[in-house]
Coordinates of C-alpha atoms in Angstrom, one line a residue:
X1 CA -138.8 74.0 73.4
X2 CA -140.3 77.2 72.3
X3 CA -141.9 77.7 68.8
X4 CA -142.7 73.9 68.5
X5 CA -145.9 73.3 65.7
X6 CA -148.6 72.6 67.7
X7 CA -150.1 70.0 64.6
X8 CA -147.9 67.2 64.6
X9 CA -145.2 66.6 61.3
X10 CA -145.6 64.9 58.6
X11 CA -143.1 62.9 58.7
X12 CA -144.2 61.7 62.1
X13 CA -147.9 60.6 60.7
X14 CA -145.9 58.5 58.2
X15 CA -144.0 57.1 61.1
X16 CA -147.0 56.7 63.0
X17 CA -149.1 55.1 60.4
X18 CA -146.0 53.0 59.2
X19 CA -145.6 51.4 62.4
X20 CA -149.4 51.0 63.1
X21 CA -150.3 49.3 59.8
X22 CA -147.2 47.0 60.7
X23 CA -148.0 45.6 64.2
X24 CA -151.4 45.3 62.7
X25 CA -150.1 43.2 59.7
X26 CA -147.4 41.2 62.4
X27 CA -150.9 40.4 64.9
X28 CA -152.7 39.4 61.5
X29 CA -150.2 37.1 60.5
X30 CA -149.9 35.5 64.3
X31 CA -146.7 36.6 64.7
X32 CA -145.7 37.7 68.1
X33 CA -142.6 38.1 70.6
X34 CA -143.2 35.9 72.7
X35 CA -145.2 32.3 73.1
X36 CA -148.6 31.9 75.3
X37 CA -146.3 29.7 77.8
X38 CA -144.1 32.3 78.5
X39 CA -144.1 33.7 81.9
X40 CA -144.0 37.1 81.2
X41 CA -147.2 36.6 79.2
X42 CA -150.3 37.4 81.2
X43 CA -152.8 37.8 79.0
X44 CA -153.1 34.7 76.7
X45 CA -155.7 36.6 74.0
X46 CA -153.9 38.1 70.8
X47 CA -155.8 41.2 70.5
X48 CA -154.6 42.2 74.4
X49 CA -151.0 43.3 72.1
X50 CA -153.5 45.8 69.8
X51 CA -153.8 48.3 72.7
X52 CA -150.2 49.0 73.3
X53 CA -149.2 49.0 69.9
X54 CA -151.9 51.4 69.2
X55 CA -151.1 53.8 72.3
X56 CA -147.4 53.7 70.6
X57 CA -148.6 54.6 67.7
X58 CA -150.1 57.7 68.8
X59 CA -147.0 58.5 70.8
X60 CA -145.2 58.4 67.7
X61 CA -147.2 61.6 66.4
X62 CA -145.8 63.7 69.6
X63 CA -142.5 62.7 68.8
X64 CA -141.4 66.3 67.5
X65 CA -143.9 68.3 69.4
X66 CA -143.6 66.5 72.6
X67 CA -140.6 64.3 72.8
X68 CA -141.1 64.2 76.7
X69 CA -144.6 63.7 76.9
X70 CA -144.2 60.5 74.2
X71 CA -141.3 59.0 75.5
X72 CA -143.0 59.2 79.0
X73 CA -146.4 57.9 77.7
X74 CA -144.7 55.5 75.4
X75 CA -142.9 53.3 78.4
X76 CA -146.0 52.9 80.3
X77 CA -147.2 51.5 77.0
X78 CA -143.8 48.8 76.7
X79 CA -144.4 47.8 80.1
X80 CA -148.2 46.8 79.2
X81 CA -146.9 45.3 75.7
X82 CA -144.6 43.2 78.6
X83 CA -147.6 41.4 79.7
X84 CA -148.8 41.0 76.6
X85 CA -147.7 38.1 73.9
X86 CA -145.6 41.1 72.6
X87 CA -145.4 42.9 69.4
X88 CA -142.1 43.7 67.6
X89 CA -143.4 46.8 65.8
X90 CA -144.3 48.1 69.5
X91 CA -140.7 47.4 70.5
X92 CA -139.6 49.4 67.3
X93 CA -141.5 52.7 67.5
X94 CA -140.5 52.6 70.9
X95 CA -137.0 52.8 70.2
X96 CA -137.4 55.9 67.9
X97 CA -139.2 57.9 70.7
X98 CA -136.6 57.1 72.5
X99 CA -134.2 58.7 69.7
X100 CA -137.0 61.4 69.3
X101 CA -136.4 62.5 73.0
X102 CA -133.0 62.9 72.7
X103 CA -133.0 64.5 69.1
X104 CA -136.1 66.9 69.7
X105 CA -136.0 67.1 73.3
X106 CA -134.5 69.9 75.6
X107 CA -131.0 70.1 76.0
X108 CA -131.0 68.4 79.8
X109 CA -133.2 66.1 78.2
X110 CA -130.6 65.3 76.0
X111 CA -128.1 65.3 78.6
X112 CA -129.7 62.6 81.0
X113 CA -131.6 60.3 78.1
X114 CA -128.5 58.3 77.7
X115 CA -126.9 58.1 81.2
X116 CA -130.4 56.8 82.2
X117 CA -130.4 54.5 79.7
X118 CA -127.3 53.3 80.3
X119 CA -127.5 52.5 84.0
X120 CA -130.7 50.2 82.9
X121 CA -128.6 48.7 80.4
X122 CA -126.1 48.2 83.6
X123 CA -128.7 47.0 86.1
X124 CA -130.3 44.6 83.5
X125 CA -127.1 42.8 82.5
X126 CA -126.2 42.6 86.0
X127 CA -129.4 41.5 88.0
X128 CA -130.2 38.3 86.2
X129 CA -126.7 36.9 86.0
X130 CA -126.8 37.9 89.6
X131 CA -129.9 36.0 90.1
X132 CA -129.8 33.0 88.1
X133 CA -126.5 32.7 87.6
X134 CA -126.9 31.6 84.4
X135 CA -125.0 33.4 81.3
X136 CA -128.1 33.6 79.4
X137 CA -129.3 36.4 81.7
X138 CA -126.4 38.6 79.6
X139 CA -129.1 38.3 76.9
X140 CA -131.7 40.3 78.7
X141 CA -129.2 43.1 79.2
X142 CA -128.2 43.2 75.5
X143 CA -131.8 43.3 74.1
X144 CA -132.5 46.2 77.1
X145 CA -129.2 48.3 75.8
X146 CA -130.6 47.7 72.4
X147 CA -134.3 49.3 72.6
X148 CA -133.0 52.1 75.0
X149 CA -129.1 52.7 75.2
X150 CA -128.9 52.3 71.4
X151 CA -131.2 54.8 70.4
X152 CA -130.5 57.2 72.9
X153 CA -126.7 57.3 71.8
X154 CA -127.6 57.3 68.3
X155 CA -129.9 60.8 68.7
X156 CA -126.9 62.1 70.9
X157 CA -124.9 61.6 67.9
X158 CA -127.0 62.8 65.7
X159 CA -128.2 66.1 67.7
X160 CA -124.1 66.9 68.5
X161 CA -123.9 67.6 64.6
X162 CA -126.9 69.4 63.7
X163 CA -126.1 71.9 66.7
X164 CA -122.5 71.9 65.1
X165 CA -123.8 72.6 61.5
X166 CA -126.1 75.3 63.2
X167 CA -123.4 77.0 65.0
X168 CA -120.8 76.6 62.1
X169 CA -123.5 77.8 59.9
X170 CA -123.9 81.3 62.5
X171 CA -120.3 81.6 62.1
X172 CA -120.1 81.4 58.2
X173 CA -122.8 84.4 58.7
X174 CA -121.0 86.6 61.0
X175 CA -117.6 86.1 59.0
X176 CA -120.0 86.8 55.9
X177 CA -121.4 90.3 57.5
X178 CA -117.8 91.0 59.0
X179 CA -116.4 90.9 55.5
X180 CA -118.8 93.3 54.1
X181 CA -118.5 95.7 56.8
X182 CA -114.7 95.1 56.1
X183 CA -115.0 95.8 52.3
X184 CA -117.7 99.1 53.1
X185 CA -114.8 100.4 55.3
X186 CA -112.5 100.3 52.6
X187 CA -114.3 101.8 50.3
X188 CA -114.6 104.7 52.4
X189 CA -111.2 104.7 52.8
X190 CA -110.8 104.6 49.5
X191 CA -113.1 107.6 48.6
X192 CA -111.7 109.3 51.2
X193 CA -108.1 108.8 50.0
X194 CA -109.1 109.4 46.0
X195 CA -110.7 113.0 47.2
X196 CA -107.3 114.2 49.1
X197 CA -105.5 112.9 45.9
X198 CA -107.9 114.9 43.6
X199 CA -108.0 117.9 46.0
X200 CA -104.3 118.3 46.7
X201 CA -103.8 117.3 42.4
X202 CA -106.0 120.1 41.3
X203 CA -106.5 122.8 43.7
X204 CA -102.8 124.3 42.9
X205 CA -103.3 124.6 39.2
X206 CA -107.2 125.9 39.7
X207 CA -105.7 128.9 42.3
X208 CA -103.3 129.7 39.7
X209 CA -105.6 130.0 36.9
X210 CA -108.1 132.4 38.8
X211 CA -105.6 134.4 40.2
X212 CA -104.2 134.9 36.7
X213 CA -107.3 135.3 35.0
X214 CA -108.2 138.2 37.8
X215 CA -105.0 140.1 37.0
X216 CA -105.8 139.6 32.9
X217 CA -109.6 141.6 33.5
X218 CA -108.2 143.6 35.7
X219 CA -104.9 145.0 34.0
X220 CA -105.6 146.4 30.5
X221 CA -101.7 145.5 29.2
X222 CA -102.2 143.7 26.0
X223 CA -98.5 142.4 27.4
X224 CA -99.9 141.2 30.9
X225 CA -102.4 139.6 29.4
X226 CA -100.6 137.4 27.2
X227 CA -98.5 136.2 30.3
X228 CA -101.6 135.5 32.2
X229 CA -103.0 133.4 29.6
X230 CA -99.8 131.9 29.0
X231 CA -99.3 131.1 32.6
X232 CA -103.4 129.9 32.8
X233 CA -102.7 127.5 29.9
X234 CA -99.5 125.7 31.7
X235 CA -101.9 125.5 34.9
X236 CA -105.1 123.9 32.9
X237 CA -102.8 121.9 30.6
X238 CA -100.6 120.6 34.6
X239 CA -104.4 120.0 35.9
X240 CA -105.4 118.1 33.4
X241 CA -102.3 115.8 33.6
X242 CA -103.0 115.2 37.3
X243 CA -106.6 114.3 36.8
X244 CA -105.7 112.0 33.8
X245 CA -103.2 110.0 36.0
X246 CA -105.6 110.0 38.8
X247 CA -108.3 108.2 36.5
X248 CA -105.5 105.9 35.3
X249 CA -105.1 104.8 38.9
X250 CA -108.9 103.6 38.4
X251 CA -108.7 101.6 35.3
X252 CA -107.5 98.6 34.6
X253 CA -106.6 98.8 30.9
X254 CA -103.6 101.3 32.2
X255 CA -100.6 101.2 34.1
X256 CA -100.9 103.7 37.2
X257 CA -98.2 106.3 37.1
X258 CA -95.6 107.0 39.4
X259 CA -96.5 108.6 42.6
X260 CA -94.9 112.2 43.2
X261 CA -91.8 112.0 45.6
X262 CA -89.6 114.4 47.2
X263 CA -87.2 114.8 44.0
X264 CA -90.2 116.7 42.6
X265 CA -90.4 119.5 45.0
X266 CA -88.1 121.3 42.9
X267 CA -90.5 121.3 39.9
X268 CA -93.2 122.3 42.7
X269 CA -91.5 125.5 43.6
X270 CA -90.7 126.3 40.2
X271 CA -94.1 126.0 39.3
X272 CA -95.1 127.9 42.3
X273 CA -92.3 130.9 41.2
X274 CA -94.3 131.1 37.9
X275 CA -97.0 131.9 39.6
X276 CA -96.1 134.6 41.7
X277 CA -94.5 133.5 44.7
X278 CA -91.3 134.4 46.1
X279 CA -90.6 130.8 47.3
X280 CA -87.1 129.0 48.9
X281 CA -86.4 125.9 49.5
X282 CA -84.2 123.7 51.7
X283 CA -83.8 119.9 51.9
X284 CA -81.9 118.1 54.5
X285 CA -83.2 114.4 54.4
X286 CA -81.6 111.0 52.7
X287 CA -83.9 107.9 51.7
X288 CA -87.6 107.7 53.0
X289 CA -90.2 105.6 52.4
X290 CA -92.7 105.7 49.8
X291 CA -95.9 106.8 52.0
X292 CA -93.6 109.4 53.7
X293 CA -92.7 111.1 50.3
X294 CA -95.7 111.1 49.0
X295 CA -97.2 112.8 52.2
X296 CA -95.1 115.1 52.6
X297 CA -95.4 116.1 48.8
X298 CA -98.9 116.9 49.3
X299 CA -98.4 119.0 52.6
X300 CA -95.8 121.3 51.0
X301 CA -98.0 121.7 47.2
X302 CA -101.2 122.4 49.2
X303 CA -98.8 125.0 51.9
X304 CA -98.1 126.5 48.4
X305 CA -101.6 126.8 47.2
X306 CA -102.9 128.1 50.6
X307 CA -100.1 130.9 50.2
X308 CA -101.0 131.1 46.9
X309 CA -104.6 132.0 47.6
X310 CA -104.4 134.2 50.7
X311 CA -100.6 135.3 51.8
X312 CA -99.6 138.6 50.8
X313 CA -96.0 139.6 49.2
X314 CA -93.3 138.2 51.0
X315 CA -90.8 135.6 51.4
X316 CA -92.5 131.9 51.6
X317 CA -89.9 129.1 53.0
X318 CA -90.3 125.4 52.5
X319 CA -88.0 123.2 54.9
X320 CA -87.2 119.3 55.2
X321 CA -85.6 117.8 57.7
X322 CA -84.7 114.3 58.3
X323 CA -84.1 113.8 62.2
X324 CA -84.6 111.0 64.9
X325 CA -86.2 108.7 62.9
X326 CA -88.7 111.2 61.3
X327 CA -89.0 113.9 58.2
X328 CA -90.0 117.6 60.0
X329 CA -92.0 119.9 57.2
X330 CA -92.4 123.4 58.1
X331 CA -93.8 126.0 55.5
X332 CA -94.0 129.5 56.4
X333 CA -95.9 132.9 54.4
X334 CA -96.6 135.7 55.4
X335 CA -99.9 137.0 57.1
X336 CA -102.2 139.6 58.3
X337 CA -105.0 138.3 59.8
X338 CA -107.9 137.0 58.4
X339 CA -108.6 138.4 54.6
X340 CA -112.6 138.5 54.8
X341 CA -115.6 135.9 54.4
X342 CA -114.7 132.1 53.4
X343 CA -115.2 130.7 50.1
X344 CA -117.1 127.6 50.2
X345 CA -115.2 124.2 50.6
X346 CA -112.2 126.1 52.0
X347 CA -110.0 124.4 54.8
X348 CA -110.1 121.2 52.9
X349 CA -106.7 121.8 52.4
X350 CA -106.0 121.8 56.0
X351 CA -108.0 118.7 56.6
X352 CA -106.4 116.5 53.9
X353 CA -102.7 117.0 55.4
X354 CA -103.7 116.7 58.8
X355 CA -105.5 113.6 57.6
X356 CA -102.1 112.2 55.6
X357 CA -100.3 113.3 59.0
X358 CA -102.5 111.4 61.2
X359 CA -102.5 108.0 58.9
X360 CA -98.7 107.9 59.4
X361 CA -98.9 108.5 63.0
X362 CA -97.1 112.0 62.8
X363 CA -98.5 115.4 64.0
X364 CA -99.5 118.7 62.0
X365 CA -100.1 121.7 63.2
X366 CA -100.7 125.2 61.2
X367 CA -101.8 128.8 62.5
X368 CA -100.6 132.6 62.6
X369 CA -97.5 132.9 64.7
X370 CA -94.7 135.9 64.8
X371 CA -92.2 136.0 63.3
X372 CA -88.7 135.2 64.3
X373 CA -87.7 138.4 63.4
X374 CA -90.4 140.5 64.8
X375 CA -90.4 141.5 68.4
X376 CA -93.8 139.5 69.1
X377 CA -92.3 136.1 70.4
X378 CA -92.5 137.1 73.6
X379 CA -96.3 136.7 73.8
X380 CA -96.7 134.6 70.8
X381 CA -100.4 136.6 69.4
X382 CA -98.2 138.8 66.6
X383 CA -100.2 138.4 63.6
X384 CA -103.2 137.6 65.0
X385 CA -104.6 141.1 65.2
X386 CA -102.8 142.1 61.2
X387 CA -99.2 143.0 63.3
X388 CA -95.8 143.4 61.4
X389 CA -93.5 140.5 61.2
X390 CA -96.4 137.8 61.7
X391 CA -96.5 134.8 59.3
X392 CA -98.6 131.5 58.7
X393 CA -96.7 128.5 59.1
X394 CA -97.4 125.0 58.4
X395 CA -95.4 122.5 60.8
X396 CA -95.5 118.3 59.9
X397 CA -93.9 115.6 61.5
X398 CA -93.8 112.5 59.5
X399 CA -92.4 108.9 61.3
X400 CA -90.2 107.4 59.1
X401 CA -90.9 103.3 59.0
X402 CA -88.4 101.1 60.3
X403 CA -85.5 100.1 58.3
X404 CA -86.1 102.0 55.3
X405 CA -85.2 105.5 56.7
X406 CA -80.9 106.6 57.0

């Protein structure tokens, strides 16, 4: 496996020097696996058990670094502890390279370990109750499933939940990094939302207020003046009533206030008559819901502070009709053509209601067209070039949501 230490762990020296200091203090002790008469033993000196045990030992330190290469080493080394008198602690740290292999090893390594194993444990149970037809040959298969099966199983185990707490652990993360790309988004959203409110909120009042103030230093009427300032204080007094209930929405030690609906449009074109315009208004539409209303609010005040700001005298019309499952908006002005150089930060009017449009899935559209009156529908560019009978007109289509509209 790549990035392996090329030192061996740690824990693996303990390991290693914990079994070696054992098979030395089981050989001190004469304590062995088997006696000098048995068959298997060839060698008939006690020290002949020091060589595999040590070997072992030494596998034991590749046991993280080079599962393969230990296990591999380490069975030559129980073959040659077979012809030996036999030492237990050789038996032992063989069974944990086994369980190494599987644990540290590659994940076909993993794979195979215990079927191999397994088909020894078979074959080892089978073949010397085949041969000496004795049942104590089943004892030779249960001591082989129990220094290689055993283990092998065990590190299967063992290596299905670590790689289950790693992957559950990658999952945690990624929900973790979804979340907070989640709660960014919103917070966008949010903003984004907070600066139509604050635009469409303040922008009427503000128009008012310099308009009026023009006409008060422009007009020397002691009598004009009053009504300017008169009509500049309603405006700043209106504003700052808007912006307090828009910081109310942000703070928790106060109730929000309620959000403007379509009963207010009357106030809204009153307002907008103080102001100057020559504004009319017609409703057609029953029950909608609350995003609707509150949408469609916004289009028609910021309609009225765009004709506020640029249309000239005239007639402006404000219509709301409730059809096919959707609320229609149309404001119109008049117009004649463009007015001269752009202040900055204008057409976020236009952006914000196409934006409220959009979020409810309706369509907006606003431009010069002629009038209906004028001769100009024919080719549909009357008021483009500063023509009679052209005017501005701001068209909406809002979706009404299902089961809430009449």
């Amino acid at each position: 496996m790549a990035g392996r230490p090329a030192r061996p762990h740690r824990d693996d020296v303990g390991i290693a020097a914990g079994g070696l200091l054992g098979g030395l203090f089981l050989w001190s002790v004469g304590l062995y696996s088997r006696t000098p008469d048995d068959p298997m033993s060839r060698a008939d000196q006690g020290w002949a058990v020091l060589v595999p045990l040590a070997v072992m030992a030494c596998c034991e330190l590749l046991r993280r670094t080079r599962p393969r290469t230990a296990l591999l080493v380490g069975t030559l080394a129980l073959v040659a502890d077979l012809l030996t008198r036999g030492s237990l602690a050789t038996v032992v740290m063989f069974t944990d390279l086994v369980y190494a292999a599987v644990l540290y090893g590659s994940p076909g390594a993993a794979r195979r370990i215990p079927w191999i194993t397994g088909l020894i444990t078979v074959i080892a149970t089978v073949w010397p109750v085949a041969a000496w037809h004795k049942p104590q040959g089943l004892l030779i298969g249960a001591f082989t499933g129990l220094v290689t099966f055993t283990p092998a199983a065990t590190g299967w185990i063992v290596r299905n939940h670590r790689d289950t707490a790693v992957a559950e652990r990658l999952r945690a993360e990624q929900t973790a990094l979804l979340a907070e790309m989640d709660r960014a988004h919103a917070v966008t959203a949010e903003r984004a939302r907070m600066a139509r409110e604050l635009h469409d909120m303040v922008a009427n009042h503000l128009s008012a207020i310099a308009i009026h103030s023009t006409a008060a230093l422009s007009i020397d009427d002691p009598n004009t003046s009053r009504d300017a300032l008169t009509v500049i204080r309603e405006n700043s007094v209106e504003g700052l009533a808007e912006m307090r209930r828009l910081i109310g929405l942000l703070r928790d030690d106060r109730e929000p206030s309620a959000a403007p609906t379509l009963d207010g449009l009357g106030a809204l074109v009153a307002g907008a008559r103080t102001n100057g315009l020559d504004v009319t208004l017609t409703t057609e539409h029953g029950k909608v819901p609350a995003p609707v209303e509150l949408a469609a609010y916004r289009i028609v005040q910021e309609s009225l502070t765009n004709a506020l700001k640029h249309a000239p005298e005239g007639r402006v019309t404000v219509t709301l009709t409730q059809r096919d499952g959707s609320l229609a908006i149309a404001v119109t002005s008049p117009y004649t053509g463009p007015s001269g150089p752009r202040a900055p930060g204008s057409g976020a009017g236009l952006v914000g209601m196409r934006e409220r449009a959009d979020l409810l899935g309706g369509s907006f559209e606003a431009g010069p067209e002629p009038s209906p009156d004028s001769g100009n529908v024919k080719n549909g560019k009357g008021g483009r070039d500063g023509e009679d009978g052209a005017i501005w007109a701001v068209r909406a289509t809002l979706p009404l949501v299902r089961g809430e509209s009449e």
